Coordinates of C-alpha atoms in Angstrom, one line a residue:
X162 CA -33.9 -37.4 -28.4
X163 CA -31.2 -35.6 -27.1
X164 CA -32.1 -32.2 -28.9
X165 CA -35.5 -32.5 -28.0
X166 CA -34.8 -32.8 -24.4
X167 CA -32.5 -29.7 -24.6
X168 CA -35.2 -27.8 -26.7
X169 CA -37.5 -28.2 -24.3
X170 CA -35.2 -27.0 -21.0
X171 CA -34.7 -24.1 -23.3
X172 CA -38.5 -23.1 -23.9
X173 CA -39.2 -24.1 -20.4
X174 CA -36.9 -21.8 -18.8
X175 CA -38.1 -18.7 -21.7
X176 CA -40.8 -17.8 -19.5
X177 CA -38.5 -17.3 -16.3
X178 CA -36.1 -15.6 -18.5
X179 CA -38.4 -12.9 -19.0
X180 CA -39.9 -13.2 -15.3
X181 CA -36.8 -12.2 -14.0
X182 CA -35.4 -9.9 -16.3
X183 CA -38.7 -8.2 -15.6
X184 CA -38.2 -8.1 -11.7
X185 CA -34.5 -7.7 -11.8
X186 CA -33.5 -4.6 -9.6
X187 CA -32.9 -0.7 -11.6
X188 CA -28.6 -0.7 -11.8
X189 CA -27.5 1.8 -9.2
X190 CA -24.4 3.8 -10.4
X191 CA -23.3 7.2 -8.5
X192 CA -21.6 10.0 -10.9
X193 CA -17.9 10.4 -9.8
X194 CA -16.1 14.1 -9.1
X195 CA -13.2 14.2 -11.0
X196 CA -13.1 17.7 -11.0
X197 CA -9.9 19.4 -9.6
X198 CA -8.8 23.0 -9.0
X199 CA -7.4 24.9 -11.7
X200 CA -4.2 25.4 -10.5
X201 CA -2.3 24.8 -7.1
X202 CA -1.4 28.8 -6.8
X203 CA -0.9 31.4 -9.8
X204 CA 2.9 31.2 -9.8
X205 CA 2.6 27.6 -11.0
X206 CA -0.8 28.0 -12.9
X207 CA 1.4 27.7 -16.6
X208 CA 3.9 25.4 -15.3
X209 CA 3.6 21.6 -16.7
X210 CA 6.3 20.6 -15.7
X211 CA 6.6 18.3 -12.5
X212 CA 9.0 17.1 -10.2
X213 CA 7.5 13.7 -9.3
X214 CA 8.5 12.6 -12.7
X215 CA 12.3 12.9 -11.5
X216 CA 13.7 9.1 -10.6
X217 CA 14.4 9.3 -7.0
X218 CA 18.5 8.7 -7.7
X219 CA 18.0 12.0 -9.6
X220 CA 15.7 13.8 -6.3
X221 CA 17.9 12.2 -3.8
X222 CA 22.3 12.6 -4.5
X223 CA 23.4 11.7 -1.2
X224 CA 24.9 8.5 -1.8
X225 CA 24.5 7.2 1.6
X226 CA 21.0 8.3 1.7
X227 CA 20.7 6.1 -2.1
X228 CA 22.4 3.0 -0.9
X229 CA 19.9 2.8 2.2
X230 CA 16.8 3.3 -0.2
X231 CA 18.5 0.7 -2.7
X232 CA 18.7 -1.6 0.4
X233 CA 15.1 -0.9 1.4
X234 CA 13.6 -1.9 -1.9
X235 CA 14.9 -5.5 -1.4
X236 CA 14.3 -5.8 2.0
X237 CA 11.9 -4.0 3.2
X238 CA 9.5 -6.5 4.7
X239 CA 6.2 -4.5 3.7
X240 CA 7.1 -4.1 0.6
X241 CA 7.6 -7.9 0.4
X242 CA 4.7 -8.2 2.0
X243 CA 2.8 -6.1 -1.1
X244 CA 4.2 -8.0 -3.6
X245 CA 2.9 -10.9 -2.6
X246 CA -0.6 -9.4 -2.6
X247 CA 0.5 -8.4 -6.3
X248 CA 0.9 -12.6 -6.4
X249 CA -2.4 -13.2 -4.9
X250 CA -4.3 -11.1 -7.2
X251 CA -2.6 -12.4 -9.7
X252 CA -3.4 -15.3 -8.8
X253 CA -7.5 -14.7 -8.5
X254 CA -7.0 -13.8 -12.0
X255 CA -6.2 -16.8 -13.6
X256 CA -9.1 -18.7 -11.1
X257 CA -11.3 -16.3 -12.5
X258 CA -9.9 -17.0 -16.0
X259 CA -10.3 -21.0 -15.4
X260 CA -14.3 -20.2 -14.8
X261 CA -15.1 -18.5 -18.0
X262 CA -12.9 -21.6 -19.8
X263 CA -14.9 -24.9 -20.3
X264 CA -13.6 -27.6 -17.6
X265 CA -12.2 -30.5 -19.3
X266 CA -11.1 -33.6 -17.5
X267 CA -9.9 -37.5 -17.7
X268 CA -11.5 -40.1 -14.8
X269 CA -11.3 -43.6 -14.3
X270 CA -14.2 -45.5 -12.2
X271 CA -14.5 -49.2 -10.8
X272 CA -17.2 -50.0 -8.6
X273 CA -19.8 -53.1 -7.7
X274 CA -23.8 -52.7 -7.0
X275 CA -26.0 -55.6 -6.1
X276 CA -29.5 -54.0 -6.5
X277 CA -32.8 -55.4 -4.2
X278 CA -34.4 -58.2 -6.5
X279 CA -37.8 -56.6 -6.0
X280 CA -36.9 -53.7 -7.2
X281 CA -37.2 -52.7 -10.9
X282 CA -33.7 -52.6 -11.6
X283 CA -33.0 -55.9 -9.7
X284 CA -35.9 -57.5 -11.6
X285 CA -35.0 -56.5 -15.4
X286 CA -31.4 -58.0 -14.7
X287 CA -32.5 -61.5 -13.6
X288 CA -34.7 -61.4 -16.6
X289 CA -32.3 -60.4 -19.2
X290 CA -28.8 -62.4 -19.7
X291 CA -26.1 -61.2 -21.0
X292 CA -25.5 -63.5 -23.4
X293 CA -27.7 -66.7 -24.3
X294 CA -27.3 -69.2 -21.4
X295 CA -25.2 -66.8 -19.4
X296 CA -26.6 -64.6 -16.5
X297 CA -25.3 -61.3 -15.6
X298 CA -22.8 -61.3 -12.6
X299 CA -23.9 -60.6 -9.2
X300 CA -23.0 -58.2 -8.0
X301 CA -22.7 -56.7 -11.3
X302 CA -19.1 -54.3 -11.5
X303 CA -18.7 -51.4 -13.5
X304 CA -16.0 -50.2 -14.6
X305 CA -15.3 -46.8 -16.6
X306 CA -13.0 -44.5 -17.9
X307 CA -13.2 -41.5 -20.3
X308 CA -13.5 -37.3 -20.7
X309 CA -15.5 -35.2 -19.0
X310 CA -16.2 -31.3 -19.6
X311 CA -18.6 -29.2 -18.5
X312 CA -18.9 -25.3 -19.6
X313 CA -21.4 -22.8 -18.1
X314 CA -21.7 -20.4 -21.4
X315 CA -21.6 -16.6 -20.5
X316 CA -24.6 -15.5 -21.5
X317 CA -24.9 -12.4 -19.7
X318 CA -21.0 -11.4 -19.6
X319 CA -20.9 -12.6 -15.9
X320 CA -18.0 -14.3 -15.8
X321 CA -15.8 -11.8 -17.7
X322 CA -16.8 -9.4 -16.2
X323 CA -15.4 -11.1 -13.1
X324 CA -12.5 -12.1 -14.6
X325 CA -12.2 -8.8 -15.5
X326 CA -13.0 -7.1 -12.0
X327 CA -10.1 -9.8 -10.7
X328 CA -7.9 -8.6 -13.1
X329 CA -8.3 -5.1 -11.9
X330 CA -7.6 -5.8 -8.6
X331 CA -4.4 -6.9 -9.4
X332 CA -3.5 -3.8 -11.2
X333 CA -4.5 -1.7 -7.9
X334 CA -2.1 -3.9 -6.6
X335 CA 0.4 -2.9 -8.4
X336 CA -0.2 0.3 -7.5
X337 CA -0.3 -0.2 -4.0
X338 CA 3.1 -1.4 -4.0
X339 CA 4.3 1.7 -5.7
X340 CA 2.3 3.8 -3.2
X341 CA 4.4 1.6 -0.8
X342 CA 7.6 2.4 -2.2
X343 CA 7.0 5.9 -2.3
X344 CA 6.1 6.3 1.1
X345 CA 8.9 3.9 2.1
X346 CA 11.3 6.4 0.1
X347 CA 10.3 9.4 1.9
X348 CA 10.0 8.0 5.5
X349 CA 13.6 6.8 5.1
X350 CA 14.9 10.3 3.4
X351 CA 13.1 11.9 6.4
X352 CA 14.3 9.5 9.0
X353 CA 18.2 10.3 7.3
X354 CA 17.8 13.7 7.1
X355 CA 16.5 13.6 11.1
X356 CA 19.8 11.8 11.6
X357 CA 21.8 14.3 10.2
X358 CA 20.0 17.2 12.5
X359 CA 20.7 15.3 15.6
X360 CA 24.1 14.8 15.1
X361 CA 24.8 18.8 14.3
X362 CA 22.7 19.2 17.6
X363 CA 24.9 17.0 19.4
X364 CA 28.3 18.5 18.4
X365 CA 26.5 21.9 19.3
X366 CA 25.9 20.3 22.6
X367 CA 29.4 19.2 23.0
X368 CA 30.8 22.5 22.4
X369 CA 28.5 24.3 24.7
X370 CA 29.2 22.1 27.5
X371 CA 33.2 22.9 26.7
X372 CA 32.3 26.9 26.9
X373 CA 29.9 26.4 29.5
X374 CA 32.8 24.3 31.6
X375 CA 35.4 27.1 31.1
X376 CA 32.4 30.0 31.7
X377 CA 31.9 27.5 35.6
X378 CA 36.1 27.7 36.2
X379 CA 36.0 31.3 35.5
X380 CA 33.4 32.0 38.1
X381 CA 34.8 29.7 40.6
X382 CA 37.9 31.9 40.3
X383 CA 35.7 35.0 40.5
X384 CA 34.4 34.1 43.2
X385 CA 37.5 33.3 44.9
X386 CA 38.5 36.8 44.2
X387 CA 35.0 37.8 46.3
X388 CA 33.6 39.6 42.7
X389 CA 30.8 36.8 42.7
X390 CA 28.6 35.1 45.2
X391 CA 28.3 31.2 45.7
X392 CA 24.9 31.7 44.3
X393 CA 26.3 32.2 40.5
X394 CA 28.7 29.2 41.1
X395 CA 26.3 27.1 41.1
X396 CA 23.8 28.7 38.6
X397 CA 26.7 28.2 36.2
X398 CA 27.1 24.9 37.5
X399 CA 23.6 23.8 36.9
X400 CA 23.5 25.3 33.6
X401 CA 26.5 22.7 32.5
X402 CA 24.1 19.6 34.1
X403 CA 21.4 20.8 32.3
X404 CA 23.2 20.7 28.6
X405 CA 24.7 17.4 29.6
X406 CA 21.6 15.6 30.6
X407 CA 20.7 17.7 26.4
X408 CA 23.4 15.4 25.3
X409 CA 22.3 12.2 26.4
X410 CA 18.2 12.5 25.3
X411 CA 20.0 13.0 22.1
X412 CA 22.2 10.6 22.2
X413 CA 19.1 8.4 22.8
X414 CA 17.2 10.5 19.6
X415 CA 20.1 9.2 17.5
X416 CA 19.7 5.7 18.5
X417 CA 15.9 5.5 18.1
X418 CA 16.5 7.1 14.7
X419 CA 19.0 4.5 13.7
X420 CA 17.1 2.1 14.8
X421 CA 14.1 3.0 12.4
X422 CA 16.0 3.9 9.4
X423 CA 17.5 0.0 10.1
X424 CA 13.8 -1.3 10.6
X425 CA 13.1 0.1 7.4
X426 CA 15.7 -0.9 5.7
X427 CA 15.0 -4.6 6.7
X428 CA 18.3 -5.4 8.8
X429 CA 19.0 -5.7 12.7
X430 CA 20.7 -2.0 14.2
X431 CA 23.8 -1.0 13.6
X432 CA 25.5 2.4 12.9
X433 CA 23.9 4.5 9.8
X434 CA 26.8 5.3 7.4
X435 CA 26.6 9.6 7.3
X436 CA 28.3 12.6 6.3
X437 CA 27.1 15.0 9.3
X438 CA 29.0 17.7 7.9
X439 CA 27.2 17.9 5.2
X440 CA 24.0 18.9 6.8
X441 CA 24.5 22.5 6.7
X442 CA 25.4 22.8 2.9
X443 CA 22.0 20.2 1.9
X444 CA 20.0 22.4 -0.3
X445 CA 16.4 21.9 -0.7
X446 CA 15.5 20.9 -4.5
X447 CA 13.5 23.6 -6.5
X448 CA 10.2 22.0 -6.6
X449 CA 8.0 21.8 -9.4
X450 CA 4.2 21.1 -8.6
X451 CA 2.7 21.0 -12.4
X452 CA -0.7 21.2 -12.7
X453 CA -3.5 19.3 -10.5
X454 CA -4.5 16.9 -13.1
X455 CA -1.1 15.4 -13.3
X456 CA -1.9 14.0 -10.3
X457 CA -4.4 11.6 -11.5
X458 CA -1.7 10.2 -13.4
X459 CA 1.6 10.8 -10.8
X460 CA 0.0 9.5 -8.0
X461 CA 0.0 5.6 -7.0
X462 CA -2.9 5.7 -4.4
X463 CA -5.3 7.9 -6.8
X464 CA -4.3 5.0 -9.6
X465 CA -4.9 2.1 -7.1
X466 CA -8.6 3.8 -6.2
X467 CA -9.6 4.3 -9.7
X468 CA -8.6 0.5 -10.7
X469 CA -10.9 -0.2 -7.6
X470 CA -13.5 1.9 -8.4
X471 CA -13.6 0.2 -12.1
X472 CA -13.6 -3.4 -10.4
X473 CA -16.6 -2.2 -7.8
X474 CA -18.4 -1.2 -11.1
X475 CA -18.1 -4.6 -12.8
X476 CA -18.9 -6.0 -9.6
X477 CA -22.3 -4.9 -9.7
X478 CA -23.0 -6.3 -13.4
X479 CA -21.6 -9.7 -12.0
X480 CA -24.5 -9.1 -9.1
X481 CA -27.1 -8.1 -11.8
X482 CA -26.5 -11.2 -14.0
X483 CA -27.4 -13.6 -11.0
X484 CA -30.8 -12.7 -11.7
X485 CA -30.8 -14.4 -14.9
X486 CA -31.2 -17.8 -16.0
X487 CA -27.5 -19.4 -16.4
X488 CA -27.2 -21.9 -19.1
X489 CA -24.3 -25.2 -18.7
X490 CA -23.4 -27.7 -20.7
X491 CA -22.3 -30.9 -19.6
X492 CA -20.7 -33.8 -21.9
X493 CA -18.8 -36.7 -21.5
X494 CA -17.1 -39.8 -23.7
X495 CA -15.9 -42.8 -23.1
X496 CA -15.6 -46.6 -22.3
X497 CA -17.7 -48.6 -20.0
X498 CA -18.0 -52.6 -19.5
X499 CA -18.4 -55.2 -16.5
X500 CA -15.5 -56.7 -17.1
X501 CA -11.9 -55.2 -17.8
X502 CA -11.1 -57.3 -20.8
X503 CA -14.3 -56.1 -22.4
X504 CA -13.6 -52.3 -21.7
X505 CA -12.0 -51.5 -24.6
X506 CA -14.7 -53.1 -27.3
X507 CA -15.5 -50.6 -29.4
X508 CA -18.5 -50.2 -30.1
X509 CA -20.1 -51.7 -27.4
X510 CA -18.1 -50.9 -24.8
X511 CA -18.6 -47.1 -25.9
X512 CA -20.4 -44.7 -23.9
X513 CA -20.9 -40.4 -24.4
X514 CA -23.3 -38.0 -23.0
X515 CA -24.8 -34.5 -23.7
X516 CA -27.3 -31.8 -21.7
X517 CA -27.7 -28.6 -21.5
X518 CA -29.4 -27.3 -18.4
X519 CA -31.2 -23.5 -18.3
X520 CA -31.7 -22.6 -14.3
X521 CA -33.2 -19.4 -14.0
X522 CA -33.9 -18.0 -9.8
X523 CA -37.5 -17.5 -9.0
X524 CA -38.0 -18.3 -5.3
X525 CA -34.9 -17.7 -3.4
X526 CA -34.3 -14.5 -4.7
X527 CA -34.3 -12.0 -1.0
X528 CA -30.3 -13.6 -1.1
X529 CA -29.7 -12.6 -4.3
X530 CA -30.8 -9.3 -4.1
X531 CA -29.1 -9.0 -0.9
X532 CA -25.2 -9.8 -2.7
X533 CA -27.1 -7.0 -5.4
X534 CA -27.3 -4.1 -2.9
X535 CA -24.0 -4.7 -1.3
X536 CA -22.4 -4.5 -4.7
X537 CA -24.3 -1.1 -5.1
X538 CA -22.7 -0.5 -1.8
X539 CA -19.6 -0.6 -2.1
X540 CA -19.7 0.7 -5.5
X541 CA -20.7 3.6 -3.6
X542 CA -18.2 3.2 -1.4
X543 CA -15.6 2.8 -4.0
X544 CA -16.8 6.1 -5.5
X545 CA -16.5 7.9 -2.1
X546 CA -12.8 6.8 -1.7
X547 CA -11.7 7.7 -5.1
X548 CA -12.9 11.4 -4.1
X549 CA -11.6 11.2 -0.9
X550 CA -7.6 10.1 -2.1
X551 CA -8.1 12.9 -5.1
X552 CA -9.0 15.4 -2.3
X553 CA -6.2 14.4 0.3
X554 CA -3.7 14.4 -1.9
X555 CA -4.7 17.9 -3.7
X556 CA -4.4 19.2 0.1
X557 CA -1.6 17.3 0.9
X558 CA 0.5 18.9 -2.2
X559 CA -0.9 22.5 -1.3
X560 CA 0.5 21.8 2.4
X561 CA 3.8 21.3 1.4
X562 CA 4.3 23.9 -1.0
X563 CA 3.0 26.6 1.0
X564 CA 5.1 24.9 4.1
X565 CA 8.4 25.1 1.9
X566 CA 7.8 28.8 1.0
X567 CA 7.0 29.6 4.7
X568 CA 10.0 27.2 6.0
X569 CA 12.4 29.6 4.0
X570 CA 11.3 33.0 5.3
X571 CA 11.3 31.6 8.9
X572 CA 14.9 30.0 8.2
X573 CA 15.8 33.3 6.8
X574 CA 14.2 35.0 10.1
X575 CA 16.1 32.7 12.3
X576 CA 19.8 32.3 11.1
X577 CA 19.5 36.7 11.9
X578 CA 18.6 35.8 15.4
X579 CA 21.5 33.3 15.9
X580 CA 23.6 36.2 14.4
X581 CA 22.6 38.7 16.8
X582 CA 22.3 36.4 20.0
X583 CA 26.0 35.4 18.8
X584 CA 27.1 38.4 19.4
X585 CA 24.7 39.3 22.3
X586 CA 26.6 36.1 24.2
X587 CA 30.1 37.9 23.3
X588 CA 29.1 41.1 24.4
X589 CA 27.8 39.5 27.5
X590 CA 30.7 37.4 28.7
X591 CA 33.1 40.6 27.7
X592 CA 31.1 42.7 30.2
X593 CA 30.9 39.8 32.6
X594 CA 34.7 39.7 32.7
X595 CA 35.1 43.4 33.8
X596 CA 32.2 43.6 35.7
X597 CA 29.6 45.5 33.8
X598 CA 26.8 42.8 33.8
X599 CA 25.3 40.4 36.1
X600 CA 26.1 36.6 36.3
X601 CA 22.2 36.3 35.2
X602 CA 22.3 38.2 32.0
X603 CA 25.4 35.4 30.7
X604 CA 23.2 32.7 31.3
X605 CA 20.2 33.6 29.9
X606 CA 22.0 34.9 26.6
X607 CA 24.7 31.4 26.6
X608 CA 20.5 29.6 26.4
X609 CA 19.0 31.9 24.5
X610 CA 21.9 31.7 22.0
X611 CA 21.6 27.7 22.1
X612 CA 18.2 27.6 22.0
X613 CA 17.9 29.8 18.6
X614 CA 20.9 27.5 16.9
X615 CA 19.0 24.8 18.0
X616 CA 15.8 25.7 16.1
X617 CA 17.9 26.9 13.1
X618 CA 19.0 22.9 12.9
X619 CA 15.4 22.0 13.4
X620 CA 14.2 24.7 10.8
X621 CA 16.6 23.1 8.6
X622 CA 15.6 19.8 8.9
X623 CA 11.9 20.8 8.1
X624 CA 12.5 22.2 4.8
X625 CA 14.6 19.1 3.5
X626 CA 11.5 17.2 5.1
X627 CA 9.0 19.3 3.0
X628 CA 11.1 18.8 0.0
X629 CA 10.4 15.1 0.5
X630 CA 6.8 15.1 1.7
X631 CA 5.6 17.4 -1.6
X632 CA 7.8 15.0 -4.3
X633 CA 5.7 12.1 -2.1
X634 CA 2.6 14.1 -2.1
X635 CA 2.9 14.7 -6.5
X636 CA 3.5 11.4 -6.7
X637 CA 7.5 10.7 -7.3
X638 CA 9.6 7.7 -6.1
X639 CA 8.0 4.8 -7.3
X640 CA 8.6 5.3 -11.0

């Protein structure tokens, strides 16, 4: 009886099996660009090799700059806050996993019914006794326990494939924690190397204010001696306010900067341990690019879009299969009696069930193919970003590079002028002193001359940031 029954669910639901997969919506699938350019210039068109392969304790040998990274990668709240993503996929995984499994479970059931006596249950129990001379209780209990399962079988590769979209995820996780890390790495190596430039500007500050000071007693005493007027008194006076009121924005720059690189590092401020005197002698890494299609494998975020671009495609074979019939299977075994002394009797106390149940959609189907077209969608969608990361961070690396050759000419260009307005300020106070130049022509050589030192420090500081941005931008730090 039991295999008829199923039999027939099965040839009933044949003819909706091929209804639908005769209605069931074209799959949609856009062709992805994975094509990159040939090379990121000719100098490095032969060269394989790549820097983002370095560790970052091997890019980065300032040991105060490695133990605030090592600190970072414990504490770091977003990073913490990624890897517990990486636990929520993982997560969705196994639930996924638990769908495609049969469902197996133990139950226990106690429970009393009193039917209507004109009804036909009601009626076949006051005719039939339970045993001769002995009428069935009223209300009549019922009490159970035994296994149940129930297993839809994956027919259509549905539910692996979802497990297998889940498990996807999770990987672009992964990688999203190592795009984390590597962008946490380079904002604190920047922030550091920011740190150091300030400080160099503020001790230049310093010792301009003390030769600025001296320059204000000498003209005070100048103009004592009637060379000079009031008027250049108090242009050299203003001058000192001026690099003062330098000193204390920053002062303030320092603290801000401390304060981020202590943000970052996951702790409440306090002072940044630094060698300041080393600024001057950091030299920028020789840089390595490789080719562009190491960068499909290098970089984190390219990785994490290609794992979600996979996931978007299974996502749409999970949307297809709802269109076809879904087959389950539903069993159970087990004891059942009136009474609990009787509930182990074997066999009458024994009890077990079987059906299979073939459901195929043929009415409500507009939902259906609405959940279809927004898998399409954002397959679509998926595809887009993919090309989109490839392209940002093929423009990305050729911004850097050509920023780092074009850093060191202008540094090159600049360290000249600091030479020449060096000795243009010598010259100038020399003449000032016997009276060949004009109070005016000291000033604006003292600000010209701090000015260019100042941009020499911040010229500086650019090219140990474009070191970090293009071993970011190929993909280093996170391995």
């Amino acid at each position: 009886m039991l295999k008829r029954r199923i039999y027939q669910c099965l040839s009933a639901a044949s003819l909706s099996l091929a209804v639908a997969a005769c209605a069931t919506p074209n799959l949609v699938q856009k062709t992805v660009n994975r094509r990159v350019p040939a090379s990121y210039n000719n100098a490095n068109a032969q060269d394989t090799a790549s820097t983002a392969k370095l560790r970052w304790k091997q890019f980065f040998t300032d040991p105060n700059l490695a133990a605030l990274i090592d600190t970072a990668l414990q504490n770091n709240q977003e990073l913490n806050i990624a890897l517990q993503e990486i636990q929520i996929a993982r997560n969705e995984v196994q639930i996924r996993k638990g769908e495609y499994l049969p469902f197996l479970g133990l139950g226990a059931k106690a429970e009393a019914e009193r039917p209507g006596r004109y009804t036909l249950q009601g009626a076949t129990e006051e005719a039939v006794n339970i045993q001769e001379e002995r009428r069935n209780p009223n209300p009549l209990p019922n009490y159970q326990i035994g296994a149940f399962a129930s297993w839809e079988v994956d027919i259509w590769h549905k539910l692996r494939n979802a497990r297998t979209a889940a498990a996807l995820r999770y990987l672009a996780t992964v990688e999203g924690r190592n795009f984390t890390v590597t962008n946490l790495i380079a904002e604190i190596a920047n922030s550091y190397y920011e740190l150091l430039a300030l400080d160099n500007q503020l001790a230049l500050t310093q010792q301009n204010i003390e030769l600025q000071s001296n320059a204000l007693e000498l003209v005070r005493l100048q103009k004592e001696s009637a060379r000079v007027t009031e008027l250049a008194v108090q242009r050299f006076e203003a001058q000192v306010h001026n690099t003062r009121s330098l000193q204390y924005n920053i002062q303030q720059r320092i603290t801000e900067t401390e304060n981020r690189i202590n943000f970052l590092v996951g702790r409440y401020p306090q002072p940044i341990v630094r060698n300041d005197q080393s600024f001057n002698d950091l030299a920028t890494n020789n840089i390595q690019a490789g080719v562009p299609a190491q960068l499909l494998q290098n970089r984190p975020d390219i990785r994490q879009a290609e794992q979600r671009l996979a996931a978007a495609k299974l996502d749409v074979q999970v949307a297809r299969a709802n269109f076809y019939p879904a087959l389950r299977i539903t069993g159970g075994a087990g004891f059942a009696a009136f009474k609990p002394g009787l509930l182990f009797t074997s066999p009458e106390s024994m009890m077990y069930s079987l059906a299979g149940d073939l459901v195929a959609p043929l009415v409500n189907r507009n939902g259906i193919k609405a959940v279809y077209g927004s898998a399409n969608a954002l397959q679509t969608q998926a595809i887009y970003q993919y090309e989109r990361t490839v392209l940002n961070a093929y423009v990305e690396v050729a911004n850097q590079l050509a920023n780092i050759n074009n850093l060191a000419k202008s540094y090159d260009e600049k360290a000249k002028a600091v030479q020449a307005l060096n000795q243009s300020s010598t010259i100038s106070n020399s003449l000032f002193r016997s009276a060949r130049a004009d109070y005016t022509e000291v000033l604006f050589t003292q600000r010209e001359a701090l000015e260019s030192k100042f941009d020499l420090i911040e010229t500086k500081m650019q090219q140990l940031n474009a070191t970090v941005n293009v071993y970011r931008a190929l993909g280093g730090g996170w391995n």
